[in-house]
Amino acid sequence: MQFIFNRCFLIEMKVLVNLFRCNIEHDVETPHGRIHCTMKGVPKGDRPVILTFHDIGLNHKTCWNTLFNHEDMSEIMQHFSVCHVDAPGQHEGANTFSTGYEYPSMDQLSETLPLVLKHFGLKSVIGMGIGAGAYILTRFALDYPNMVEGLLLININPCAEGWMDWAAHKVTQ
């Protein structure tokens, strides 16, 4: 097939795929339940992958999309792949839990992360977590320091009152 555009000849058409925009979703089976993960991009050699874990009541999209879709992040995203981890039942379209299901503790959720890394064939990660996700990644880093290159943690104190708790406390007094 040949196309002519202002004296330029297009002899062959190829589809170019931006591999970073590729979102591959996986469900990883663990002793503490099925963990839903979304891999953005293709891991590059020995470079660590950014592994995110969200806060309670969120999922990877509601927690991280604003940051990772920001234009200033495009330079970083050219060099790193991202593996978003959603806690059980938190991803979009998740089924409701069966009767009697016991939700894993934060420590148990941290124990699922080595299985996530193994599933994707990852040697090490840079962890990014907010709230409960920050605690889970800290626990993971303490238990498996050879799998963690670094951490970026926001609001790590799992016992701290959130602003809604603070406001409710003020109103009830």
Coordinates of C-alpha atoms in Angstrom, one line a residue:
M1 CA 0.0 0.0 0.0
Q2 CA 1.4 3.4 -0.9
F3 CA 0.2 6.9 0.1
I4 CA 1.4 10.2 -1.3
F5 CA 1.5 13.3 1.0
N6 CA 2.9 16.4 -0.6
R7 CA 5.7 14.6 -2.5
C8 CA 6.4 12.3 0.4
F9 CA 5.8 8.6 -0.1
L10 CA 4.6 6.4 2.8
I11 CA 5.4 2.9 1.7
E12 CA 4.9 1.1 5.0
M13 CA 2.7 1.7 7.9
K14 CA 3.6 0.4 11.4
V15 CA 1.8 0.7 14.6
L16 CA 4.0 2.2 17.2
V17 CA 3.1 1.3 20.8
N18 CA 4.1 3.4 23.8
L19 CA 4.9 0.5 26.2
F20 CA 4.5 2.8 29.2
R21 CA 0.9 3.4 28.4
C22 CA 0.4 -0.4 28.4
N23 CA -1.5 -1.3 31.6
I24 CA -1.4 -5.0 32.3
E25 CA -3.6 -6.2 35.2
H26 CA -2.8 -9.3 37.2
D27 CA -4.4 -11.1 40.1
V28 CA -1.7 -12.6 42.3
E29 CA -2.7 -15.4 44.6
T30 CA -1.3 -15.3 48.1
P31 CA -2.0 -17.0 51.4
H32 CA -3.8 -13.9 52.4
G33 CA -6.0 -13.5 49.4
R34 CA -5.9 -12.4 45.8
I35 CA -3.9 -9.2 45.3
H36 CA -4.8 -7.1 42.2
C37 CA -1.8 -5.5 40.6
T38 CA -1.5 -3.2 37.5
M39 CA 1.9 -3.0 35.8
K40 CA 2.4 0.1 33.8
G41 CA 5.3 -0.2 31.3
V42 CA 7.9 -2.9 30.9
P43 CA 10.7 -3.3 33.5
K44 CA 13.9 -2.1 32.1
G45 CA 16.9 -4.3 32.7
D46 CA 18.2 -4.2 36.3
R47 CA 16.5 -0.9 37.0
P48 CA 14.1 -1.1 40.0
V49 CA 10.3 -0.8 39.4
I50 CA 8.3 1.8 41.4
L51 CA 5.8 -0.2 43.6
T52 CA 2.9 1.8 45.0
F53 CA 0.5 0.9 47.8
H54 CA -2.6 3.1 48.5
D55 CA -4.2 4.2 51.7
I56 CA -7.4 2.7 53.3
G57 CA -10.5 3.4 51.3
L58 CA -8.7 4.1 48.1
N59 CA -7.3 2.1 45.2
H60 CA -4.3 2.8 42.9
K61 CA -6.3 5.0 40.5
T62 CA -7.9 7.2 43.2
C63 CA -4.6 7.5 45.1
W64 CA -2.0 7.8 42.4
N65 CA -3.5 8.9 39.0
T66 CA -3.1 12.6 39.6
L67 CA 0.6 12.2 40.4
F68 CA 1.6 9.7 37.7
N69 CA -0.5 11.5 35.0
H70 CA 1.0 14.9 35.7
E71 CA 3.1 16.3 32.9
D72 CA 6.1 16.8 35.1
M73 CA 6.2 13.0 35.8
S74 CA 6.7 12.2 32.1
E75 CA 10.5 12.4 32.3
I76 CA 10.6 10.0 35.3
M77 CA 8.1 7.6 33.7
Q78 CA 10.3 7.3 30.6
H79 CA 12.9 5.5 32.8
F80 CA 10.8 3.5 35.3
S81 CA 7.9 1.1 35.2
V82 CA 5.3 1.2 37.9
C83 CA 3.5 -1.7 39.7
H84 CA 0.4 -0.5 41.5
V85 CA -0.8 -2.9 44.2
D86 CA -4.5 -2.8 45.3
A87 CA -5.4 -4.3 48.6
P88 CA -8.0 -7.1 48.4
G89 CA -11.4 -5.8 47.2
Q90 CA -10.2 -2.2 46.5
H91 CA -9.7 -2.3 42.7
E92 CA -12.5 -1.1 40.3
G93 CA -15.0 -3.9 39.7
A94 CA -13.9 -6.0 42.6
N95 CA -16.4 -8.6 43.8
T96 CA -17.8 -8.4 47.3
F97 CA -16.2 -10.7 49.9
S98 CA -17.8 -14.0 50.7
T99 CA -19.4 -14.6 54.0
G100 CA -16.8 -15.3 56.7
Y101 CA -13.9 -13.7 54.7
E102 CA -11.3 -12.4 57.1
Y103 CA -9.5 -9.4 55.8
P104 CA -5.7 -9.5 56.1
S105 CA -3.9 -7.3 58.6
M106 CA -1.4 -4.7 57.4
D107 CA 1.4 -7.0 58.4
Q108 CA -0.1 -9.8 56.4
L109 CA -0.5 -7.5 53.4
S110 CA 3.2 -6.7 53.6
E111 CA 3.8 -10.5 53.5
T112 CA 2.1 -10.6 50.1
L113 CA 4.6 -8.3 48.4
P114 CA 7.4 -10.8 47.9
L115 CA 4.9 -12.9 46.0
V116 CA 4.0 -9.9 43.8
L117 CA 7.7 -9.3 43.0
K118 CA 8.1 -13.0 42.2
H119 CA 5.1 -13.0 40.0
F120 CA 6.5 -10.1 37.9
G121 CA 10.1 -11.3 38.0
L122 CA 11.3 -8.2 39.9
K123 CA 14.5 -8.2 41.9
S124 CA 13.9 -4.9 43.7
V125 CA 11.5 -2.0 43.9
I126 CA 11.3 1.6 45.0
G127 CA 8.3 1.8 47.3
M128 CA 5.8 4.6 47.4
G129 CA 3.0 4.5 50.0
I130 CA 0.5 6.8 51.6
G131 CA -1.1 6.1 55.0
A132 CA -1.7 2.4 55.5
G133 CA 0.2 1.8 52.2
A134 CA 3.2 3.5 53.7
Y135 CA 3.1 1.3 56.8
I136 CA 2.7 -1.8 54.7
L137 CA 5.8 -0.9 52.5
T138 CA 7.8 0.0 55.7
R139 CA 7.0 -3.5 57.1
F140 CA 8.0 -5.0 53.8
A141 CA 11.3 -3.1 53.7
L142 CA 12.1 -4.2 57.3
D143 CA 11.4 -7.8 56.5
Y144 CA 13.0 -7.9 53.0
P145 CA 15.6 -5.2 52.8
N146 CA 17.3 -6.8 49.8
M147 CA 14.2 -6.2 47.8
V148 CA 13.8 -2.5 48.5
E149 CA 16.0 0.2 46.9
G150 CA 14.3 3.0 48.6
L151 CA 11.0 4.3 50.0
L152 CA 8.9 7.4 49.6
L153 CA 6.4 7.4 52.5
I154 CA 3.6 9.9 53.3
N155 CA 1.6 9.9 56.6
I156 CA 3.0 6.7 57.8
N157 CA 1.7 6.7 61.4
P158 CA -1.1 4.1 61.4
C159 CA -2.3 5.2 64.8
A160 CA -2.7 8.9 64.0
E161 CA -6.2 10.4 63.7
G162 CA -7.2 11.5 60.3
W163 CA -8.7 15.0 59.9
M164 CA -12.2 13.4 59.8
D165 CA -11.6 11.7 63.1
W166 CA -10.3 15.0 64.6
A167 CA -13.4 16.9 63.3
A168 CA -15.8 14.3 64.6
H169 CA -14.1 14.4 68.0
K170 CA -14.4 18.2 68.1
V171 CA -18.1 18.1 67.1
T172 CA -19.0 15.5 69.8
Q173 CA -17.3 17.5 72.6

